[in-house]
PDB file of C-alpha atoms in Angstrom:
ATOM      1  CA  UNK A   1       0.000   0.000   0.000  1.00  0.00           C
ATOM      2  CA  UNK A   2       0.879   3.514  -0.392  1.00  0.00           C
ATOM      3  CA  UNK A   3       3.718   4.952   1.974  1.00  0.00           C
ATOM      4  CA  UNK A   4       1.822   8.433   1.649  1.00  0.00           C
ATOM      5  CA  UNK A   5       0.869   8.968   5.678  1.00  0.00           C
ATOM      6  CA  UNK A   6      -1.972  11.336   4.233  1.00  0.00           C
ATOM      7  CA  UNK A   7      -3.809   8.670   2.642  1.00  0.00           C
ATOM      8  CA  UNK A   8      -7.302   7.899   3.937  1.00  0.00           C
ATOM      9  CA  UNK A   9      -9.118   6.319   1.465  1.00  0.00           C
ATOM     10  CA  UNK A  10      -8.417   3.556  -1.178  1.00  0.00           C
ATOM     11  CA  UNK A  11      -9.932   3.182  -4.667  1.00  0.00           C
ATOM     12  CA  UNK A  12     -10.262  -0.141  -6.472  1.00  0.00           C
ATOM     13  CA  UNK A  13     -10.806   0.386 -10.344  1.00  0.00           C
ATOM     14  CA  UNK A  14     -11.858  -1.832 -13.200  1.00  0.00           C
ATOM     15  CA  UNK A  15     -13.627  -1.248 -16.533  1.00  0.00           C
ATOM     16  CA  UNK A  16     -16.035  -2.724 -18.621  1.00  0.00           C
ATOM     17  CA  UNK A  17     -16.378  -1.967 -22.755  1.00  0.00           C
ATOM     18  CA  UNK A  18     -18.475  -1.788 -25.200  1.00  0.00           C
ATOM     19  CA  UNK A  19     -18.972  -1.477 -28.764  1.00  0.00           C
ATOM     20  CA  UNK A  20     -20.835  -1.587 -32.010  1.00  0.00           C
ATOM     21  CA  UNK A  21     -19.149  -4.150 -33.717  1.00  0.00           C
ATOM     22  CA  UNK A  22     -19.784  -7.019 -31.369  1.00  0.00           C
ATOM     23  CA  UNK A  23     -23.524  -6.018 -31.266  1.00  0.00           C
ATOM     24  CA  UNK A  24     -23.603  -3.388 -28.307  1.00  0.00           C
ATOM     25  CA  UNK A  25     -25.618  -0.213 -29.073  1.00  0.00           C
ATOM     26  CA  UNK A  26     -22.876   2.011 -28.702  1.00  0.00           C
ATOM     27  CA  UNK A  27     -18.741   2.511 -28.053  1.00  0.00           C
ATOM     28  CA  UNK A  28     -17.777   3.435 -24.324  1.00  0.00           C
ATOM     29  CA  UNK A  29     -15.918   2.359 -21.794  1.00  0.00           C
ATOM     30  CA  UNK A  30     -17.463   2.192 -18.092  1.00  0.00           C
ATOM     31  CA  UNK A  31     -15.007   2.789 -15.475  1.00  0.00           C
ATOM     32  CA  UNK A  32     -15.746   1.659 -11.848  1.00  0.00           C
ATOM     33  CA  UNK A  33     -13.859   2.808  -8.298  1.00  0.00           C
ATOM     34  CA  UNK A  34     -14.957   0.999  -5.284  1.00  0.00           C
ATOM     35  CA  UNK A  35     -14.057   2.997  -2.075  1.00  0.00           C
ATOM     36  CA  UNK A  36     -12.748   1.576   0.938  1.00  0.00           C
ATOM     37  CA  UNK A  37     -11.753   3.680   4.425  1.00  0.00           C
ATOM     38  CA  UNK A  38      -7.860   2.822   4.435  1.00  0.00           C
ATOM     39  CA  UNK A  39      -8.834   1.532   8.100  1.00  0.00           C
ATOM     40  CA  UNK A  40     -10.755  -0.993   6.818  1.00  0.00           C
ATOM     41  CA  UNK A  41      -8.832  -2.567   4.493  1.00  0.00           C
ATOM     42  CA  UNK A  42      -7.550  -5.580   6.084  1.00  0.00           C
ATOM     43  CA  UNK A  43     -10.911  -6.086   7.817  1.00  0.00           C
ATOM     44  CA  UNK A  44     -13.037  -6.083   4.370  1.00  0.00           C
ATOM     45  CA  UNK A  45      -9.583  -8.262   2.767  1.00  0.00           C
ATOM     46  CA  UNK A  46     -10.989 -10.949   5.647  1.00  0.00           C
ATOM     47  CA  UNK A  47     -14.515 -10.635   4.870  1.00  0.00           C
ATOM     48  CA  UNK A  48     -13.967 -11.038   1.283  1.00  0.00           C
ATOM     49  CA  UNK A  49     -11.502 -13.912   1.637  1.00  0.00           C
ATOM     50  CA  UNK A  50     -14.050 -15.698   4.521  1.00  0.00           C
ATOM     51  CA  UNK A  51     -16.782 -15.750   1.619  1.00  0.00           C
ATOM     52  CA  UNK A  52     -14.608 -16.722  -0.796  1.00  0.00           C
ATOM     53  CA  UNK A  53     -14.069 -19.928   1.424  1.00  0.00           C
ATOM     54  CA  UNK A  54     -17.577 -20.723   2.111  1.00  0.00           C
ATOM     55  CA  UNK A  55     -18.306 -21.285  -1.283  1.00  0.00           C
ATOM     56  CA  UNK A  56     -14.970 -23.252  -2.125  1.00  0.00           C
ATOM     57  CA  UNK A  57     -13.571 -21.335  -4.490  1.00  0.00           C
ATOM     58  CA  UNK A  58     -10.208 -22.472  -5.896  1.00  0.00           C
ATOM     59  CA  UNK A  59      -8.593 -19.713  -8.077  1.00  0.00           C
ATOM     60  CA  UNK A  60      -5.776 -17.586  -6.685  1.00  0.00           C
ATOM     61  CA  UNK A  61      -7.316 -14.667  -8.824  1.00  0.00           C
ATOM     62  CA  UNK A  62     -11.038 -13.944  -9.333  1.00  0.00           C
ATOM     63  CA  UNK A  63     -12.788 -13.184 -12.401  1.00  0.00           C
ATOM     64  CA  UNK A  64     -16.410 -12.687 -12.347  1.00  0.00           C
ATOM     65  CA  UNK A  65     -17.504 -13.924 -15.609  1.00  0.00           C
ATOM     66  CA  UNK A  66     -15.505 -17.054 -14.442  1.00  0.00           C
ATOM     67  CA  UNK A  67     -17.512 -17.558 -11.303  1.00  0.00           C
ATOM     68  CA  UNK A  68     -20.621 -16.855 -12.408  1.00  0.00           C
ATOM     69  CA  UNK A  69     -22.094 -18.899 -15.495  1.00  0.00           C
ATOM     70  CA  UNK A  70     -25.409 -20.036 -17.061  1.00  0.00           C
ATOM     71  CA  UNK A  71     -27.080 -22.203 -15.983  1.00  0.00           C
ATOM     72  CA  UNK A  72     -26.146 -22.216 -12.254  1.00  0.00           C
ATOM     73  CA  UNK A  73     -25.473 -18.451 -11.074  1.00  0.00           C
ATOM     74  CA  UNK A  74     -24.365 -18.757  -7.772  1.00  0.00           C
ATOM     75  CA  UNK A  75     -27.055 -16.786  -6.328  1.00  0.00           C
ATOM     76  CA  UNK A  76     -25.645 -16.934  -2.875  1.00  0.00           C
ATOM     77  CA  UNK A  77     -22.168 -16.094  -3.746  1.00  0.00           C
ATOM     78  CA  UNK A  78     -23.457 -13.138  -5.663  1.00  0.00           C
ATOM     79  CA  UNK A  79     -25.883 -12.257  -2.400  1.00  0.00           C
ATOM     80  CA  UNK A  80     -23.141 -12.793   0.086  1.00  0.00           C
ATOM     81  CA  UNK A  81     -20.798 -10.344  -1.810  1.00  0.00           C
ATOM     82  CA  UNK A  82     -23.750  -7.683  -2.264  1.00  0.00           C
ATOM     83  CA  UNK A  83     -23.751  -8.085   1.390  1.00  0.00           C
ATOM     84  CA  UNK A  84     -20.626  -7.248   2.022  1.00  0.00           C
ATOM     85  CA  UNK A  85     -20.374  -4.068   0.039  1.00  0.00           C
ATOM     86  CA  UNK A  86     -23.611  -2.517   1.720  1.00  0.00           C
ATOM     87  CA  UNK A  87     -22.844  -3.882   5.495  1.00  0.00           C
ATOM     88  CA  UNK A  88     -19.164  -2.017   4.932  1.00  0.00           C
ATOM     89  CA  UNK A  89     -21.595   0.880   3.197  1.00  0.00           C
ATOM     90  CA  UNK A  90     -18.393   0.890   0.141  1.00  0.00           C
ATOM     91  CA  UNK A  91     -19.270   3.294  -2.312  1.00  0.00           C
ATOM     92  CA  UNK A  92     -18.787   2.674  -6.328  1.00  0.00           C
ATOM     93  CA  UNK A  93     -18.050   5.621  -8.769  1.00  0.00           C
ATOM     94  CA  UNK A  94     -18.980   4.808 -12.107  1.00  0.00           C
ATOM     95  CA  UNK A  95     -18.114   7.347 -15.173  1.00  0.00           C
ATOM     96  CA  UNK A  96     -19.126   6.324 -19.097  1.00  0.00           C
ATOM     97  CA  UNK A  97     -16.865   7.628 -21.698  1.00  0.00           C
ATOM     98  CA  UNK A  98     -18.376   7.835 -25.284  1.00  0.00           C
ATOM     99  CA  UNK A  99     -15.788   7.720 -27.616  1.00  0.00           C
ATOM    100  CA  UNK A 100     -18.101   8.392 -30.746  1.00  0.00           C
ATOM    101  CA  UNK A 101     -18.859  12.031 -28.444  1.00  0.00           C
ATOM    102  CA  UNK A 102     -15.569  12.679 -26.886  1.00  0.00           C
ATOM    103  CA  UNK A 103     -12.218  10.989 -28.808  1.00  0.00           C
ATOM    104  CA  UNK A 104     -12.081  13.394 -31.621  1.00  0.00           C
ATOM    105  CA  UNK A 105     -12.878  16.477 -29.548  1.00  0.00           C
ATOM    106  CA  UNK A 106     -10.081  15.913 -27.115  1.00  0.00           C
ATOM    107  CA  UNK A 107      -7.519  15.704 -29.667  1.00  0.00           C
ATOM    108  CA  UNK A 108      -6.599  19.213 -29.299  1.00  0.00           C
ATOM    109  CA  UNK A 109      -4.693  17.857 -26.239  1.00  0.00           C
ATOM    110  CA  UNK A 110      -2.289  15.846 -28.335  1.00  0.00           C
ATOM    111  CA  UNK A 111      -0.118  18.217 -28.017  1.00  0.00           C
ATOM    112  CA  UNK A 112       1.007  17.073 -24.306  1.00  0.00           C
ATOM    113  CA  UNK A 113       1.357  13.443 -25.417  1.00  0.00           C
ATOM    114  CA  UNK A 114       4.340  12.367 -23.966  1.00  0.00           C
ATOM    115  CA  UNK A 115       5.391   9.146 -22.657  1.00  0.00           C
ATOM    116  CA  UNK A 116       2.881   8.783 -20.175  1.00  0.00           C
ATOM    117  CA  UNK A 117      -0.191  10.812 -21.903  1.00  0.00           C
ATOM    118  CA  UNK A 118      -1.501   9.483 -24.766  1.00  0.00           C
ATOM    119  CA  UNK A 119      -4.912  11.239 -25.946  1.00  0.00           C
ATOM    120  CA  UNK A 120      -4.519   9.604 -29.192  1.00  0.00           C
ATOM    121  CA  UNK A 121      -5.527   5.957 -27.483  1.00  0.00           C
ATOM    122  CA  UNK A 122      -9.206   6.076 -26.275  1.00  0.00           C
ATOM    123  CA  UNK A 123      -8.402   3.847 -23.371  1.00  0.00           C
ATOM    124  CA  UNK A 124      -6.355   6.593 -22.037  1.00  0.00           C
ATOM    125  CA  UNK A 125      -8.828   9.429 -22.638  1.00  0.00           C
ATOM    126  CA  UNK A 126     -11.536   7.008 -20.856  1.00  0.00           C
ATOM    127  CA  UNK A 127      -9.140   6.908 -18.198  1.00  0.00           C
ATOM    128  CA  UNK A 128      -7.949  10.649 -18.208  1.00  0.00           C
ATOM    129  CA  UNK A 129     -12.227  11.562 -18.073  1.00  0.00           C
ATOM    130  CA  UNK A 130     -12.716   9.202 -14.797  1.00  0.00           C
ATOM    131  CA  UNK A 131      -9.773  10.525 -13.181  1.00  0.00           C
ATOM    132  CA  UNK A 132     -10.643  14.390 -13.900  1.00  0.00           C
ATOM    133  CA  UNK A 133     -14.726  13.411 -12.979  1.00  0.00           C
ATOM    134  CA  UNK A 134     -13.905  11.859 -10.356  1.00  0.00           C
ATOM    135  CA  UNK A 135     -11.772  14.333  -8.744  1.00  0.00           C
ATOM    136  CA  UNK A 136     -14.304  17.214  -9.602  1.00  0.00           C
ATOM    137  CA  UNK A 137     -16.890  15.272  -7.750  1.00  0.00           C
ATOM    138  CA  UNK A 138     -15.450  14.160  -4.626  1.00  0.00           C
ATOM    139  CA  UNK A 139     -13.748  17.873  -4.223  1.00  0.00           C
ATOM    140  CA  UNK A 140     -16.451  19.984  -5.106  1.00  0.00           C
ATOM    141  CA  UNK A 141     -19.429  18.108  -5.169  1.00  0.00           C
ATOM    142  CA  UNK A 142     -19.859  15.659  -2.636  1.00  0.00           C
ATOM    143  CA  UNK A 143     -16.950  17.037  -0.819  1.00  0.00           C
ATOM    144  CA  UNK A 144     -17.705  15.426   2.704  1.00  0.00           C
ATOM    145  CA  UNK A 145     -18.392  11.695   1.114  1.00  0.00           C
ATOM    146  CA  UNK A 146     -15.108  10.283   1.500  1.00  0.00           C
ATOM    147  CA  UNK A 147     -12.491  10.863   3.614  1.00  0.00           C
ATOM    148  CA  UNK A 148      -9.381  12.679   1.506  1.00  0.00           C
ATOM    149  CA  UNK A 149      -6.608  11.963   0.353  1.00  0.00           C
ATOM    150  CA  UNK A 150      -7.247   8.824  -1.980  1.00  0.00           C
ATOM    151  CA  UNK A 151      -4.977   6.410  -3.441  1.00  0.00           C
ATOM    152  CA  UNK A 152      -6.415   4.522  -6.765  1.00  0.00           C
ATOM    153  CA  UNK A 153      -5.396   0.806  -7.818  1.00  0.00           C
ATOM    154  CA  UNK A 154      -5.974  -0.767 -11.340  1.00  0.00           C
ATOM    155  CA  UNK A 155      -5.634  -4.363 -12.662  1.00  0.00           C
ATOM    156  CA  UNK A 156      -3.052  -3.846 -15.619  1.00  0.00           C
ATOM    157  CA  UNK A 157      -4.424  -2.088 -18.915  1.00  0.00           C
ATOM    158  CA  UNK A 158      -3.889   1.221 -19.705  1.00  0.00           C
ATOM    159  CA  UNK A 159      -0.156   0.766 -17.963  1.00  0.00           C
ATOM    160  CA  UNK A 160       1.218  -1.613 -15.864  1.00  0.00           C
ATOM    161  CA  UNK A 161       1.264  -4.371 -18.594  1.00  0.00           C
ATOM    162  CA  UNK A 162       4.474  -5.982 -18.186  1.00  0.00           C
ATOM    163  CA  UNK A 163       4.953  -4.437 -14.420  1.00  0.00           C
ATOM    164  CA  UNK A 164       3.594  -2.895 -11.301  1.00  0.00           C
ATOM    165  CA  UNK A 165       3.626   1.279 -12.411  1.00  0.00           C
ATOM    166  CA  UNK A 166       2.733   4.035  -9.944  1.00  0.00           C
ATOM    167  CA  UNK A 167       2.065   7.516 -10.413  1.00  0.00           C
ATOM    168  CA  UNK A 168       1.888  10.665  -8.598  1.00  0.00           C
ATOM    169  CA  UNK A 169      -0.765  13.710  -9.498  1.00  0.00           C
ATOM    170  CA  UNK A 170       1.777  16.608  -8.814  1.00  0.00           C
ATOM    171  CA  UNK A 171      -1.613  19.018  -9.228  1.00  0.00           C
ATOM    172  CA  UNK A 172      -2.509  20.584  -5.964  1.00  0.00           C
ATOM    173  CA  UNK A 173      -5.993  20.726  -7.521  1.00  0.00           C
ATOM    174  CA  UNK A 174      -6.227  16.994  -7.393  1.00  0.00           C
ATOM    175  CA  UNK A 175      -6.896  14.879  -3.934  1.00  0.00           C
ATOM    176  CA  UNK A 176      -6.386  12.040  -5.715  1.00  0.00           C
ATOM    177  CA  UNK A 177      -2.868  11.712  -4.769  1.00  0.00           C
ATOM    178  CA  UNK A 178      -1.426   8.261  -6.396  1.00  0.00           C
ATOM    179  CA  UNK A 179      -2.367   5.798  -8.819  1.00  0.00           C
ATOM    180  CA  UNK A 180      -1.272   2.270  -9.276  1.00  0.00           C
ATOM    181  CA  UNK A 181      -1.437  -0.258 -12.014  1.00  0.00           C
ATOM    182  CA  UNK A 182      -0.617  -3.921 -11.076  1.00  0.00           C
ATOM    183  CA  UNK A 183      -1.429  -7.553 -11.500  1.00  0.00           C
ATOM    184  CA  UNK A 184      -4.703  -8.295 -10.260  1.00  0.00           C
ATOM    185  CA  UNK A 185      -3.371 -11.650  -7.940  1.00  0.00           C
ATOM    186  CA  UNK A 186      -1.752  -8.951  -5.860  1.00  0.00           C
ATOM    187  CA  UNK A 187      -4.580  -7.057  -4.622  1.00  0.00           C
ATOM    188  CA  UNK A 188      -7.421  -9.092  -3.801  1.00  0.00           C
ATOM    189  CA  UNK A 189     -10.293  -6.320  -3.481  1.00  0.00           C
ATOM    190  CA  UNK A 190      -9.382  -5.042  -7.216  1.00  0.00           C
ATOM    191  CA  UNK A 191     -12.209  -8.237  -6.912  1.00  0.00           C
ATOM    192  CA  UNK A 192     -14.740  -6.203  -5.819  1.00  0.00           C
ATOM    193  CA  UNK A 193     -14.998  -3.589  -9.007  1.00  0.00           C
ATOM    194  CA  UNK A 194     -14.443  -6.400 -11.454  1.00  0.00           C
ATOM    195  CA  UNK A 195     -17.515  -7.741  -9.327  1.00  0.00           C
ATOM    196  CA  UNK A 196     -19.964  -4.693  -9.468  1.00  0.00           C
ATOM    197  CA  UNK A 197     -18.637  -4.340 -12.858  1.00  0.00           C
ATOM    198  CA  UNK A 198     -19.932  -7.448 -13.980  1.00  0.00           C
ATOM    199  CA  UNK A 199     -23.724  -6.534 -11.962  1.00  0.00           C
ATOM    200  CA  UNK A 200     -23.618  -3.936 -14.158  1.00  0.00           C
ATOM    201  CA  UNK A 201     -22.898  -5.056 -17.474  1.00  0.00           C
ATOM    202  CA  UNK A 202     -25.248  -7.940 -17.209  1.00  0.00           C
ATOM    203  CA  UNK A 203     -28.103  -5.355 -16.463  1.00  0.00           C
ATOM    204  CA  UNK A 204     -27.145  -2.953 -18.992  1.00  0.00           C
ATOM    205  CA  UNK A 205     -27.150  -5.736 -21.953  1.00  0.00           C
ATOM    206  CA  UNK A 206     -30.744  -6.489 -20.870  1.00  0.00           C
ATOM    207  CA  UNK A 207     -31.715  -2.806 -20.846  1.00  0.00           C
ATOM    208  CA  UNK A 208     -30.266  -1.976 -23.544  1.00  0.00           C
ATOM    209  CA  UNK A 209     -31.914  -5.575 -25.443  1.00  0.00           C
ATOM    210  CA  UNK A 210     -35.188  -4.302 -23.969  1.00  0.00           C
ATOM    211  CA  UNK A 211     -34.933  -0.547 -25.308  1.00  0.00           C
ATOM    212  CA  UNK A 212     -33.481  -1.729 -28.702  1.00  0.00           C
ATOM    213  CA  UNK A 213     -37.176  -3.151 -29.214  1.00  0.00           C
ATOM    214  CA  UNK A 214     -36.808  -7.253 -27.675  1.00  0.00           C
ATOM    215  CA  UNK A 215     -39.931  -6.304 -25.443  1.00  0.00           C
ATOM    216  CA  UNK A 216     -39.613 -10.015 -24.715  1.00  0.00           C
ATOM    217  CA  UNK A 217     -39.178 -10.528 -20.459  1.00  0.00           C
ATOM    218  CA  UNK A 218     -35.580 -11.740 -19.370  1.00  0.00           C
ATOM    219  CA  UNK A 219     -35.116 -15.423 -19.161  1.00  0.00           C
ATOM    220  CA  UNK A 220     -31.754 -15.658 -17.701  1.00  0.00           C
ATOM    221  CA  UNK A 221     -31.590 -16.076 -14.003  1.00  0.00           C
ATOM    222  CA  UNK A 222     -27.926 -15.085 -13.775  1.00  0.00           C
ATOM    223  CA  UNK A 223     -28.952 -11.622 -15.376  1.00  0.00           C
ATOM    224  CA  UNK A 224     -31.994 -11.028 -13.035  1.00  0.00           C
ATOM    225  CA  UNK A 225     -29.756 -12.082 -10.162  1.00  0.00           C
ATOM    226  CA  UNK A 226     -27.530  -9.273 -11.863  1.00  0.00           C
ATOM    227  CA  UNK A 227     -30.210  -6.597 -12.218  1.00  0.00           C
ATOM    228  CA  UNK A 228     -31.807  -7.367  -8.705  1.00  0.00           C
ATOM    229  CA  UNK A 229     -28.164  -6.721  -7.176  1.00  0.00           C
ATOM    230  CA  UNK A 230     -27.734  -3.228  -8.654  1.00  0.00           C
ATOM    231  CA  UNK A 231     -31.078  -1.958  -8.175  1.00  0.00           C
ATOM    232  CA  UNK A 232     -30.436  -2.618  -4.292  1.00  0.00           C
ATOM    233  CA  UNK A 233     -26.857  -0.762  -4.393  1.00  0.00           C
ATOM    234  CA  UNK A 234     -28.240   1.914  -6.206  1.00  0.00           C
ATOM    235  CA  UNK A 235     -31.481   1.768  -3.548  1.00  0.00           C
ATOM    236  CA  UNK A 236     -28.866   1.856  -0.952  1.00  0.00           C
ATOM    237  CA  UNK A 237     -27.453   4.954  -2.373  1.00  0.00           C
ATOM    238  CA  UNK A 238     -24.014   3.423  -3.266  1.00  0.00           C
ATOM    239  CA  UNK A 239     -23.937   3.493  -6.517  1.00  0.00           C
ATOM    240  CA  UNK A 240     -23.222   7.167  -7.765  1.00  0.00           C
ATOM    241  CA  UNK A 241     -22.783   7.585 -12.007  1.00  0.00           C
ATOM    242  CA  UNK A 242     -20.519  10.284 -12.624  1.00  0.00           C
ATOM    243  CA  UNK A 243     -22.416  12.319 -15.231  1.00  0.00           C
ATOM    244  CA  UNK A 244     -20.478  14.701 -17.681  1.00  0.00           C
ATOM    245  CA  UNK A 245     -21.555  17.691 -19.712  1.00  0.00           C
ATOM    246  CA  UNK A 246     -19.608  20.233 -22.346  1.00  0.00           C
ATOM    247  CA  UNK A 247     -19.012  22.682 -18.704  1.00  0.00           C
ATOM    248  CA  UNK A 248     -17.314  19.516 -16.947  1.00  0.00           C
ATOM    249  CA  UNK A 249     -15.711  18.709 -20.461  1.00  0.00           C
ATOM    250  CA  UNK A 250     -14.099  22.317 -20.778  1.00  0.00           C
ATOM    251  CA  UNK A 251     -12.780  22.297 -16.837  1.00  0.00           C
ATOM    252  CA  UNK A 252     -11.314  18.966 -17.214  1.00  0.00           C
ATOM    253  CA  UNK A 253      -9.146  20.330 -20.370  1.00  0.00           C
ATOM    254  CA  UNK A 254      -8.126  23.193 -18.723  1.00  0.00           C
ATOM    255  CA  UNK A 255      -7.120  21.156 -15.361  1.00  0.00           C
ATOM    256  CA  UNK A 256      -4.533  19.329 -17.668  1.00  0.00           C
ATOM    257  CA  UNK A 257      -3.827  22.274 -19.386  1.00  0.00           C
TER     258      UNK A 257
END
């Protein structure tokens, strides 16, 4: 974990894509942040791990769409980690980057490319939005929901592909203070937004099935299990969706700028 003394709270990351040309209505990525208290770490770590045991799972490194499969969904593995995120009341950021809205307009940042920014690769803009949103939100719109300064940990993707990389935001405007790309085996609550992640993307591909026109009702357990799950984070008020609009848009280009 960090060696920052002024970190409070932790963020777990993951993503989740989309797009056209396997049959999804549109092209955007869906980052996710799960928040835990930096207090609580190890305590949620031996939660997480005690459930994992109960239901005898093997694998050194979890993967949701490995755990949960047609036609037996594990609805009490998927309730028990539900559970665990509302009785800890852990909070998930979620932030949608269109790339059909935003990739071409953000090219006039190209010009800071460098070997860490790249705003020609749309997996780095999706990731340059979430971290600008997010920041914007938990400083100066829900100021008092978390406790600052935050650390954020990825599975590899953007970076970290052949190592562990770590950055520091030398911005004063940002209280995200670190970020950290490493192998998923290493940190066992990047589980948790690969998790949610999954809740979500099975509900979404219903929705979005159901407001294409397939008014037919939803047959697959697993994805009802899916859908119940998010409506009760959401109803619990820990879901938040990080909305964006062209004021948001400007700030975040000028923040970099």
């Amino acid at each position: 974990m960090s060696k920052n003394d002024n970190i409070n709270t932790l963020f777990f990351c993951d993503e989740t894509k989309f797009s056209i040309k396997n049959g999804d209505i549109e092209n955007a990525i869906y980052y996710l942040g799960i928040a835990v208290n930096k207090n609580d770490v190890a305590k949620i770590d031996a939660q997480l791990k005690a459930i994992i045991s109960k239901h005898r799972i093997q694998s050194s490194t979890l993967h949701s769409n490995k755990l949960f499969k047609e036609p037996k969904p594990r609805e009490k593995l998927m309730t028990d980690l539900v559970s665990l995120i509302i009785k800890n009341k852990l909070h998930c950021f979620c932030y949608k980057y269109q790339k059909d809205l935003f990739f071409n307009k953000t090219q006039i940042l190209n010009k800071f490319n460098n070997e860490i920014l790249n705003f020609n690769n749309s997996e780095f803009q999706a990731l340059f939005y979430y971290l600008i949103i997010l920041n914007t939100y938990l400083r100066d719109i829900n100021s008092s929901l978390l406790t600052k300064d935050i650390i954020m940990y990825f599975d590899r993707n953007v970076y970290g592909v052949n190592d562990t990389d770590e950055f520091i935001f030398p911005n004063e405007n940002f209280i995200l203070k670190q970020m950290t790309f490493c192998e998923k085996s290493k940190v066992s609550l990047l589980f948790l937004p690969d998790f949610v992640g999954y809740l979500f993307r099975k509900s979404k591909l219903s929705k979005d099935k159901y407001d294409s026109g397939n008014l037919n009702l939803e047959k697959s357990l697993l994805t009802i299990d899916c859908y119940k799950n998010m409506v009760e984070l959401s109803g619990k008020g820990l879901f938040h969706f990080l909305d964006i609009n062209e004021q948001i848009l400007q700030k975040a280009i000028e923040l970099i700028i």
